[in-house]
Coordinates of C-alpha atoms in Angstrom, one line a residue:
Chain A
X26 CA -103.5 79.3 55.0
X27 CA -104.6 81.3 52.0
X28 CA -103.7 79.9 48.7
X29 CA -101.5 82.9 47.7
X30 CA -99.1 81.9 50.5
X31 CA -99.4 78.1 50.6
X32 CA -99.0 77.5 46.9
X33 CA -95.6 79.2 46.5
X34 CA -94.3 77.3 49.5
X35 CA -95.4 74.0 48.1
X36 CA -94.0 74.8 44.7
X37 CA -90.7 75.9 46.3
X38 CA -90.6 72.5 48.1
X39 CA -91.2 70.7 44.9
X40 CA -88.4 72.5 43.2
X41 CA -86.1 71.9 46.1
X42 CA -86.9 68.2 46.1
X43 CA -86.1 68.1 42.4
X44 CA -82.7 69.6 43.1
X45 CA -82.0 67.3 46.0
X46 CA -80.7 64.5 43.8
X47 CA -78.1 66.8 42.3
X48 CA -77.1 67.9 45.8
X49 CA -76.7 64.3 46.9
X50 CA -74.5 63.3 44.0
X51 CA -72.4 66.4 44.5
X52 CA -72.1 65.8 48.3
X53 CA -71.1 62.1 47.8
X54 CA -68.4 63.2 45.4
X55 CA -67.3 66.0 47.6
X56 CA -66.9 63.9 50.7
X57 CA -65.0 61.2 48.8
X58 CA -62.7 63.8 47.3
X59 CA -62.1 65.7 50.6
X60 CA -61.0 62.6 52.5
X61 CA -59.0 61.3 49.5
X62 CA -57.1 64.6 49.2
X63 CA -56.1 64.2 52.9
X64 CA -54.4 61.0 51.9
X65 CA -52.9 62.4 48.7
X66 CA -51.1 65.0 50.7
X67 CA -48.9 62.4 52.4
X68 CA -49.0 59.8 49.6
X69 CA -48.8 61.1 46.0
X70 CA -51.8 60.2 43.9
X71 CA -49.5 58.4 41.4
X72 CA -48.2 56.1 44.1
X73 CA -51.7 55.3 45.3
X74 CA -53.1 54.6 41.9
X75 CA -50.2 52.7 40.5
X76 CA -48.8 51.2 43.8
X77 CA -48.6 47.4 43.6
X78 CA -48.8 46.8 47.4
X79 CA -51.8 47.3 49.7
X80 CA -50.4 47.0 53.2
X81 CA -52.4 49.5 55.3
X82 CA -51.3 48.3 58.7
X83 CA -47.6 47.6 58.1
X84 CA -44.8 50.0 59.1
X85 CA -44.6 52.1 57.0
X86 CA -48.1 51.5 55.5
X87 CA -48.5 51.1 51.7
X88 CA -51.6 52.2 50.0
X89 CA -51.2 50.9 46.4
X90 CA -54.7 50.4 45.0
X91 CA -53.6 48.4 41.9
X92 CA -54.0 44.9 43.4
X93 CA -57.6 45.8 44.5
X94 CA -58.3 47.3 41.1
X95 CA -57.0 44.3 39.3
X96 CA -59.0 42.1 41.6
X97 CA -62.2 44.0 40.7
X98 CA -61.4 44.0 37.0
X99 CA -60.6 40.3 37.0
X100 CA -63.8 39.3 38.9
X101 CA -65.9 41.6 36.8
X102 CA -64.4 40.3 33.5
X103 CA -65.2 36.7 34.2
X104 CA -68.6 37.5 35.6
X105 CA -69.5 39.3 32.4
X106 CA -68.0 36.6 30.2
X107 CA -70.2 34.1 31.9
X108 CA -73.4 36.1 32.1
X109 CA -73.6 38.0 28.8
X110 CA -74.2 34.9 26.6
X111 CA -76.6 33.5 29.1
X112 CA -78.4 36.8 29.7
X113 CA -78.7 37.9 26.1
X114 CA -79.6 34.4 25.0
X115 CA -82.4 34.2 27.6
X116 CA -83.6 37.7 26.6
X117 CA -83.8 36.5 23.0
X118 CA -85.7 33.4 24.1
X119 CA -88.1 35.4 26.3
X120 CA -88.7 38.1 23.7
X121 CA -89.0 36.1 20.5
X122 CA -89.4 32.4 21.1
X123 CA -91.2 31.6 24.3
X124 CA -95.0 31.4 24.2
X125 CA -96.9 33.9 26.3
X126 CA -97.6 31.9 29.4
X127 CA -94.0 30.6 29.6
X128 CA -92.8 34.2 29.1
X129 CA -94.7 35.3 32.2
X130 CA -93.3 32.5 34.3
X131 CA -89.8 33.2 33.1
X132 CA -90.1 37.0 33.8
X133 CA -91.4 36.3 37.3
X134 CA -88.5 34.0 38.0
X135 CA -86.1 36.6 36.9
X136 CA -87.8 39.1 39.2
X137 CA -87.4 36.7 42.1
X138 CA -83.7 36.3 41.3
X139 CA -83.4 40.1 41.3
X140 CA -85.0 40.3 44.7
X141 CA -82.6 37.8 46.5
X142 CA -80.4 39.9 48.8
X143 CA -76.7 39.6 47.9
X144 CA -75.8 38.5 51.4
X145 CA -77.9 35.4 51.0
X146 CA -76.0 34.5 47.8
X147 CA -72.8 35.2 49.6
X148 CA -73.9 32.8 52.3
X149 CA -74.7 30.1 49.8
X150 CA -71.3 30.8 48.2
X151 CA -69.6 30.0 51.5
X152 CA -71.3 26.8 52.3
X153 CA -72.2 25.5 48.9
X154 CA -70.5 26.9 45.8
X155 CA -67.1 27.4 47.4
X156 CA -66.7 23.8 48.6
X157 CA -68.1 22.5 45.4
X158 CA -65.6 24.4 43.3
X159 CA -62.7 23.4 45.6
X160 CA -63.6 19.7 45.1
X161 CA -64.3 20.0 41.4
X162 CA -61.1 21.9 40.4
X163 CA -58.9 20.4 43.2
X164 CA -58.1 23.8 44.7
X165 CA -56.6 24.5 48.1
X166 CA -59.5 26.8 48.9
X167 CA -63.0 27.3 47.5
X168 CA -62.8 31.0 48.3
X169 CA -61.5 32.4 45.0
X170 CA -62.1 35.0 42.4
X171 CA -64.0 32.4 40.4
X172 CA -66.6 31.8 43.2
X173 CA -67.2 35.5 43.2
X174 CA -67.4 35.8 39.4
X175 CA -70.0 33.0 39.2
X176 CA -72.2 34.5 41.9
X177 CA -71.9 38.0 40.5
X178 CA -72.7 36.7 37.0
X179 CA -75.9 35.2 38.6
X180 CA -76.7 38.6 40.2
X181 CA -76.1 40.6 37.0
X182 CA -78.5 38.4 35.0
X183 CA -81.8 40.2 35.9
X184 CA -80.3 43.6 34.8
X185 CA -79.0 42.2 31.5
X186 CA -82.0 40.2 30.7
X187 CA -84.7 42.8 31.5
X188 CA -83.0 45.6 29.6
X189 CA -82.0 43.5 26.6
X190 CA -85.5 42.1 26.5
X191 CA -86.9 45.6 26.5
X192 CA -84.6 46.5 23.6
X193 CA -85.6 43.5 21.6
X194 CA -89.3 44.1 22.2
X195 CA -88.9 47.7 21.3
X196 CA -87.8 47.0 17.7
X197 CA -90.5 48.3 15.4
X198 CA -93.0 45.7 14.1
X199 CA -92.4 46.8 10.5
X200 CA -88.8 45.5 10.6
X201 CA -90.1 42.1 11.5
X202 CA -92.9 42.1 8.9
X203 CA -90.5 43.3 6.2
X204 CA -88.1 40.4 7.0
X205 CA -91.0 37.9 7.0
X206 CA -92.3 39.3 3.8
X207 CA -88.9 38.6 2.2
X208 CA -89.2 35.0 3.2
X209 CA -86.9 35.0 6.2
X210 CA -87.5 32.5 8.9
X211 CA -88.1 33.7 12.5
X212 CA -84.5 32.9 13.5
X213 CA -83.1 34.7 10.5
X214 CA -85.3 37.7 11.3
X215 CA -84.2 37.6 15.0
X216 CA -80.5 37.1 14.2
X217 CA -80.0 39.4 11.3
X218 CA -82.7 42.1 11.8
X219 CA -83.9 42.4 15.3
X220 CA -80.7 41.7 17.2
X221 CA -78.7 44.4 15.2
X222 CA -81.5 46.9 15.6
X223 CA -81.5 46.3 19.3
X224 CA -77.7 46.4 19.7
X225 CA -77.6 49.8 21.4
X226 CA -80.0 48.7 24.1
X227 CA -78.1 45.4 24.6
X228 CA -74.8 47.3 24.9
X229 CA -76.5 49.5 27.5
X230 CA -77.7 46.4 29.3
X231 CA -74.2 45.0 29.4
X232 CA -72.7 48.3 30.6
X233 CA -75.3 48.4 33.4
X234 CA -74.5 44.8 34.2
X235 CA -70.8 45.7 34.5
X236 CA -71.7 48.6 36.8
X237 CA -73.7 46.3 39.0
X238 CA -70.9 43.7 39.2
X239 CA -68.2 46.3 39.9
X240 CA -70.2 47.8 42.7
X241 CA -71.4 44.7 44.4
X242 CA -69.9 44.3 47.8
X243 CA -71.3 41.6 50.1
X244 CA -70.8 38.6 47.8
X245 CA -67.2 39.4 47.0
X246 CA -66.5 40.3 50.7
X247 CA -67.8 36.9 51.7
X248 CA -66.5 34.5 49.0
X249 CA -63.4 35.8 47.3
X250 CA -61.0 34.9 50.1
X251 CA -60.0 38.5 51.1
X252 CA -56.4 38.4 49.9
X253 CA -55.2 41.9 49.0
X254 CA -52.4 40.8 46.8
X255 CA -51.8 41.2 43.1
X256 CA -53.9 38.3 41.7
X257 CA -52.3 36.1 39.0
X258 CA -55.3 33.9 38.3
X259 CA -59.0 33.9 38.8
X260 CA -58.6 30.6 40.6
X261 CA -56.9 32.1 43.7
X262 CA -58.1 34.3 46.5
X263 CA -58.2 38.0 45.8
X264 CA -59.8 41.2 47.1
X265 CA -61.9 43.8 45.2
X266 CA -62.2 47.5 45.8
X267 CA -65.6 47.2 47.4
X268 CA -64.7 44.3 49.7
X269 CA -61.7 46.3 50.9
X270 CA -63.8 49.2 52.1
X271 CA -66.4 46.9 53.7
X272 CA -63.8 44.7 55.3
X273 CA -61.4 47.4 56.7
X274 CA -63.6 50.4 57.5
X275 CA -64.6 48.9 60.9
X276 CA -60.9 48.5 61.9
X277 CA -59.7 52.0 61.1
X278 CA -59.4 54.9 63.4
X279 CA -61.3 58.0 62.1
X280 CA -58.9 60.5 60.6
X281 CA -56.0 58.1 60.2
X282 CA -54.2 57.5 56.9
X283 CA -55.8 54.1 56.5
X284 CA -59.2 55.7 56.9
X285 CA -58.5 58.3 54.2
X286 CA -57.1 55.5 52.0
X287 CA -60.4 53.7 52.1
X288 CA -62.1 56.9 50.8
X289 CA -59.5 57.0 48.0
X290 CA -60.6 53.5 47.2
X291 CA -64.2 54.8 47.2
X292 CA -63.3 57.6 44.9
X293 CA -61.8 55.2 42.4
X294 CA -64.9 53.1 42.6
X295 CA -67.1 56.2 42.2
X296 CA -65.1 57.3 39.1
X297 CA -65.4 53.8 37.5
X298 CA -69.2 53.4 38.1
X299 CA -69.9 57.0 37.1
X300 CA -68.1 56.5 33.7
X301 CA -69.9 53.2 33.1
X302 CA -73.3 54.7 33.8
X303 CA -72.6 57.7 31.6
X304 CA -71.7 55.3 28.7
X305 CA -74.8 53.1 29.4
X306 CA -77.0 56.2 29.4
X307 CA -75.6 57.3 26.0
X308 CA -76.5 53.9 24.6
X309 CA -79.9 53.8 26.2
X310 CA -80.7 57.2 24.7
X311 CA -79.6 56.0 21.3
X312 CA -81.7 52.9 21.7
X313 CA -84.8 55.0 22.5
X314 CA -84.5 56.8 19.2
Chain B
X28 CA -87.4 20.5 6.4
X29 CA -85.0 22.7 4.5
X30 CA -81.7 24.1 5.8
X31 CA -83.0 27.4 7.1
X32 CA -85.7 25.6 9.2
X33 CA -83.2 23.2 10.6
X34 CA -80.9 26.1 11.6
X35 CA -83.8 27.8 13.2
X36 CA -84.6 24.7 15.2
X37 CA -81.1 24.4 16.4
X38 CA -80.8 28.1 17.3
X39 CA -84.0 28.1 19.2
X40 CA -83.0 25.0 21.1
X41 CA -79.7 26.6 22.1
X42 CA -81.6 29.7 23.3
X43 CA -83.9 27.4 25.3
X44 CA -80.9 25.7 26.8
X45 CA -79.3 29.0 27.8
X46 CA -82.6 30.0 29.5
X47 CA -82.7 26.7 31.2
X48 CA -79.2 27.3 32.4
X49 CA -80.6 30.3 34.3
X50 CA -83.9 28.8 35.5
X51 CA -82.4 25.7 37.1
X52 CA -79.9 27.6 39.4
X53 CA -82.7 30.0 40.4
X54 CA -84.9 27.1 41.4
X55 CA -82.1 25.3 43.1
X56 CA -81.2 28.3 45.2
X57 CA -84.8 28.8 46.3
X58 CA -85.4 25.1 47.0
X59 CA -82.0 24.8 48.8
X60 CA -82.8 27.7 51.2
X61 CA -86.4 26.6 51.8
X62 CA -85.6 23.0 52.5
X63 CA -82.7 23.7 54.8
X64 CA -84.2 26.7 56.6
X65 CA -87.9 25.8 57.0
X66 CA -87.2 23.2 59.8
X67 CA -85.5 25.8 62.1
X68 CA -88.2 28.5 61.7
X69 CA -90.2 28.2 64.9
X70 CA -92.3 30.7 66.8
X71 CA -89.4 31.0 69.2
X72 CA -86.9 31.7 66.5
X73 CA -89.0 34.6 65.1
X74 CA -90.0 36.1 68.4
X75 CA -87.0 35.6 70.8
X76 CA -83.7 37.4 71.1
X77 CA -80.5 35.6 70.3
X78 CA -78.7 33.9 73.2
X79 CA -75.3 32.4 73.8
X80 CA -73.4 34.7 71.4
X81 CA -76.1 34.2 68.7
X82 CA -75.6 30.4 68.8
X83 CA -79.1 29.9 70.1
X84 CA -82.4 31.7 70.5
X85 CA -84.1 33.8 67.8
X86 CA -83.7 36.8 65.6
X87 CA -86.5 39.0 66.8
X88 CA -84.4 42.1 67.3
X89 CA -83.0 41.8 63.8
X90 CA -86.5 41.5 62.3
X91 CA -87.6 44.5 64.2
X92 CA -84.5 46.4 63.2
X93 CA -85.0 45.7 59.5
X94 CA -88.7 46.7 59.6
X95 CA -87.8 49.9 61.4
X96 CA -85.1 50.7 58.8
X97 CA -87.6 50.1 56.0
X98 CA -90.1 52.4 57.6
X99 CA -87.5 55.0 58.2
X100 CA -86.3 54.8 54.6
X101 CA -89.9 55.2 53.4
X102 CA -90.6 58.2 55.6
X103 CA -87.6 60.0 54.1
X104 CA -87.4 58.7 50.5
X105 CA -91.1 58.5 49.5
X106 CA -92.0 62.2 49.9
X107 CA -88.7 63.4 48.5
X108 CA -88.8 61.0 45.6
X109 CA -92.4 61.8 44.7
X110 CA -92.0 65.5 44.9
X111 CA -88.9 65.4 42.8
X112 CA -90.7 63.3 40.2
X113 CA -93.6 65.9 40.3
X114 CA -91.0 68.5 39.6
X115 CA -89.6 66.7 36.7
X116 CA -92.9 65.8 35.1
X117 CA -95.2 68.7 36.0
X118 CA -93.0 71.7 36.4
X119 CA -89.6 71.3 34.8
X120 CA -88.7 72.9 31.5
X121 CA -86.3 71.2 29.2
X122 CA -83.2 73.2 30.3
X123 CA -79.7 72.6 31.7
X124 CA -81.1 72.4 35.3
X125 CA -83.5 69.6 34.4
X126 CA -80.9 67.7 32.4
X127 CA -78.6 67.9 35.5
X128 CA -81.3 66.4 37.6
X129 CA -82.0 63.6 35.2
X130 CA -78.3 62.8 34.9
X131 CA -77.9 62.8 38.7
X132 CA -80.8 60.3 39.0
X133 CA -78.9 58.0 36.5
X134 CA -75.7 58.3 38.4
X135 CA -77.2 58.0 41.8
X136 CA -78.7 54.6 40.7
X137 CA -75.2 53.4 39.6
X138 CA -73.3 54.3 42.8
X139 CA -72.1 51.2 44.6
X140 CA -73.9 50.5 47.8
X141 CA -70.7 50.5 49.8
X142 CA -70.0 54.1 48.6
X143 CA -73.4 55.0 50.1
X144 CA -72.2 53.4 53.3
X145 CA -69.0 55.6 53.3
X146 CA -71.1 58.7 52.5
X147 CA -73.7 57.9 55.2
X148 CA -70.9 57.4 57.7
X149 CA -69.2 60.8 57.0
X150 CA -72.4 62.8 56.5
X151 CA -74.8 61.5 59.0
X152 CA -72.8 59.6 61.6
X153 CA -69.9 62.0 61.9
X154 CA -70.7 65.4 60.4
X155 CA -74.3 65.6 61.7
X156 CA -73.5 63.7 64.9
X157 CA -76.4 61.2 64.5
X158 CA -74.0 58.4 65.6
X159 CA -74.5 54.9 64.4
X160 CA -78.3 55.0 64.6
X161 CA -81.5 54.1 62.9
X162 CA -81.7 57.7 61.7
X163 CA -78.3 57.6 60.0
X164 CA -79.1 54.2 58.4
X165 CA -82.5 55.1 57.2
X166 CA -81.2 58.3 55.6
X167 CA -78.4 56.4 53.9
X168 CA -80.8 53.7 52.6
X169 CA -83.2 56.5 51.7
X170 CA -80.8 58.3 49.4
X171 CA -80.0 54.9 47.8
X172 CA -83.7 54.2 47.2
X173 CA -84.4 57.6 45.6
X174 CA -83.5 56.8 42.0
X175 CA -85.9 53.8 41.8
X176 CA -88.7 55.8 43.5
X177 CA -88.2 58.8 41.3
X178 CA -88.1 56.7 38.1
X179 CA -91.3 54.8 39.1
X180 CA -93.1 57.9 40.1
X181 CA -92.1 59.7 36.9
X182 CA -93.5 56.9 34.8
X183 CA -96.7 56.8 36.8
X184 CA -97.1 60.6 36.5
X185 CA -96.3 60.5 32.8
X186 CA -98.9 57.8 32.2
X187 CA -101.7 60.1 33.4
X188 CA -103.3 61.4 30.2
X189 CA -102.7 65.1 29.4
X190 CA -106.4 65.8 29.0
X191 CA -106.8 65.4 32.8
X192 CA -104.4 68.3 33.3
X193 CA -105.9 70.4 30.5
X194 CA -109.5 70.1 31.8
X195 CA -108.4 71.0 35.3
X196 CA -106.4 74.0 34.2
X197 CA -109.2 75.2 31.9
X198 CA -111.6 75.2 34.8
X199 CA -109.3 77.7 36.5
X200 CA -107.4 75.4 38.8
X201 CA -103.8 76.4 39.6
X202 CA -101.0 74.1 38.6
X203 CA -100.6 72.7 42.2
X204 CA -104.3 72.1 42.5
X205 CA -104.2 70.3 39.1
X206 CA -101.3 68.1 40.3
X207 CA -102.8 67.5 43.8
X208 CA -106.4 66.6 42.7
X209 CA -106.2 65.5 39.0
X210 CA -102.8 63.9 38.5
X211 CA -101.4 62.5 41.8
X212 CA -104.5 60.4 42.8
X213 CA -104.2 58.5 39.5
X214 CA -100.5 58.0 39.8
X215 CA -100.5 56.8 43.4
X216 CA -100.8 53.0 42.6
X217 CA -97.8 53.2 40.2
X218 CA -95.8 55.2 42.7
X219 CA -96.5 52.7 45.5
X220 CA -95.6 49.8 43.3
X221 CA -92.1 51.3 42.6
X222 CA -91.7 52.3 46.2
X223 CA -92.4 48.9 47.7
X224 CA -90.0 47.4 45.2
X225 CA -87.3 49.8 46.2
X226 CA -88.0 49.3 49.9
X227 CA -87.7 45.5 49.4
X228 CA -84.2 46.1 47.9
X229 CA -83.3 48.4 50.9
X230 CA -84.5 45.7 53.3
X231 CA -81.9 43.2 51.8
X232 CA -79.0 45.6 51.6
X233 CA -76.0 45.1 53.9
X234 CA -73.2 47.3 52.7
X235 CA -74.9 50.7 53.3
X236 CA -75.8 49.8 56.9
X237 CA -72.4 48.3 57.9
X238 CA -71.1 51.5 59.4
X239 CA -74.2 53.6 59.8
X240 CA -76.6 51.5 61.9
X241 CA -76.0 47.8 62.2
X242 CA -75.2 46.4 65.6
X243 CA -73.1 43.2 65.8
X244 CA -75.0 41.8 68.7
X245 CA -77.7 43.7 70.6
X246 CA -80.2 41.4 72.0
X247 CA -82.8 44.1 72.9
X248 CA -85.1 46.4 71.1
X249 CA -84.1 50.0 70.2
X250 CA -85.4 52.8 72.4
X251 CA -85.4 55.6 69.8
X252 CA -84.2 56.8 66.4
X253 CA -80.7 57.4 67.8
X254 CA -80.2 53.8 68.8
X255 CA -78.3 51.1 66.9
X256 CA -80.2 48.0 65.8
X257 CA -79.5 44.6 64.5
X258 CA -80.7 44.0 61.0
X259 CA -81.4 40.7 59.2
X260 CA -78.9 41.0 56.3
X261 CA -76.1 42.1 58.6
X262 CA -77.0 39.4 61.1
X263 CA -76.7 36.8 58.3
X264 CA -73.3 38.2 57.3
X265 CA -72.1 38.2 60.9
X266 CA -73.2 34.6 61.7
X267 CA -71.9 33.2 58.5
X268 CA -68.5 34.9 58.5
X269 CA -67.6 36.4 61.9
X270 CA -68.8 34.0 64.6
X271 CA -67.5 30.4 64.6
X272 CA -69.6 27.3 65.4
X273 CA -73.0 28.7 64.5
X274 CA -75.5 25.9 64.0
X275 CA -76.0 25.9 60.2
X276 CA -79.7 25.6 60.5
X277 CA -79.8 29.0 62.3
X278 CA -78.0 30.6 59.3
X279 CA -80.4 28.9 56.9
X280 CA -83.4 30.0 58.9
X281 CA -82.1 33.6 59.0
X282 CA -81.5 33.5 55.2
X283 CA -85.0 32.1 54.7
X284 CA -86.6 34.8 56.9
X285 CA -84.8 37.5 55.0
X286 CA -85.7 36.1 51.6
X287 CA -89.3 35.6 52.8
X288 CA -89.6 39.2 54.0
X289 CA -88.2 40.5 50.7
X290 CA -90.5 38.2 48.7
X291 CA -93.5 39.3 50.7
X292 CA -92.8 42.9 49.9
X293 CA -92.4 42.0 46.2
X294 CA -95.8 40.2 46.3
X295 CA -97.4 43.4 47.7
X296 CA -95.8 45.3 44.8
X297 CA -97.1 42.8 42.2
X298 CA -100.5 42.9 43.8
X299 CA -100.6 46.7 43.7
X300 CA -99.6 46.6 40.0
X301 CA -102.3 44.1 39.1
X302 CA -104.9 46.0 41.1
X303 CA -103.9 49.2 39.4
X304 CA -104.1 47.8 35.9
X305 CA -107.7 46.6 36.5
X306 CA -108.9 49.9 37.9
X307 CA -107.1 52.0 35.3
X308 CA -109.5 54.5 33.6
X309 CA -107.6 55.0 30.3

């Protein structure tokens, strides 16, 4: 084919591929919205978002998302409380304290952790962590929000560590030298100069960690006990937004109210992660400057 | 030692302990899976179909299913991802359109895997009538893998020095010729590294394949792209939550096989990266 014809075709393909991502995000949003609207026609959006009961197969069914939302928030909150000190601490250790060979070993280990499929951690939660927590805390069941939080904290670590570490390592050398020149110790420099300068990047790391935890499905489906009731404590079984979709989709009839309700749950999830990612992106941009 | 030195000593020890608090669980998890799973991994386990309602036999169909899904994902996501990175790096101007693409990549990477599952179900299974099939599953996993492939390809393309482009253009080559002969060849190792990494994630994902491809129990191999398949991560989910009285060593062996497969793909990615650094011309 002569170049005059083939080149425009190729360049057109390239342009189209570039736009494909935009189309996908738009389509995902559109499908979620379309099926959610089918639900909102019968059940007002207010009742769905603020309803305190999720009883999709009772007569009449109730599609209150609040217990699931609270479940997600509770599990995420504790996961983040557990993993942020660990993750940021480890990032500080890797970036500023560890000698080079140790640094490489630690980074490889974190990469291995990042590669473990969530379903494998869920499996370990069922046979190992759950029973362990039940015996330690004297609970009636090991399948609780806490089991999920611990595993999710573990899963969010690679995200938080690698992005925080990048942020710490990206602080200009001159800052460090200036601090040393003024007689500061390495710790004082790290704590009072490097950490504050890297704060935007670390906030972004935490936001992305939260996004990861909120969206994680298999672990919470397998270990949090699947109880779609308003949770009162992290030490009891609960159910998250993600686990509800994964657990109930297979049992619904296409086009039923229950089916549309799961898309409404998906829409809530999409809105949450979309917002979190936008915030993370703002902080990442600020960090790069 | 003065006060500041002592404080530094204490602070660094605390940081070390925090790091240890991460390292120990990682090692424990790996050792636990290997010790409990290695015994049950036999030739038969890897090459036979499951029997007696998955309580005996092997996991061959699930291994094949996962490999087919990875290949399908790659066939779809690699060209699309690379071309869209080429667009962003080589063609795009800094305008609203480009900013929209970049923002979409960021948001696509943050969408929960189960939402991809919902989308794949409505779009590919229902709307396009692919049914629960390898095709629908691969496309769903493919869209999910795009952000990582695009980001990695973008970085690889951006790392090619601008002089390469300038020389090629100054010799009268068109923009596409420049990209095709003077930029892409040098970016390929970096692109592959990112691709293999994203495929290893896709291999371990369960949520996106729940309603798009995964078969609960299908002890035979698929006949075509419109067939369902078993897949390793879904199989592990099924035997550890849905079927009672599964011998525990079978679950462990399945987990170990999955971790092993993902780890192998990561090794390939690390090897490519090392190889690439050595051969780098700039």
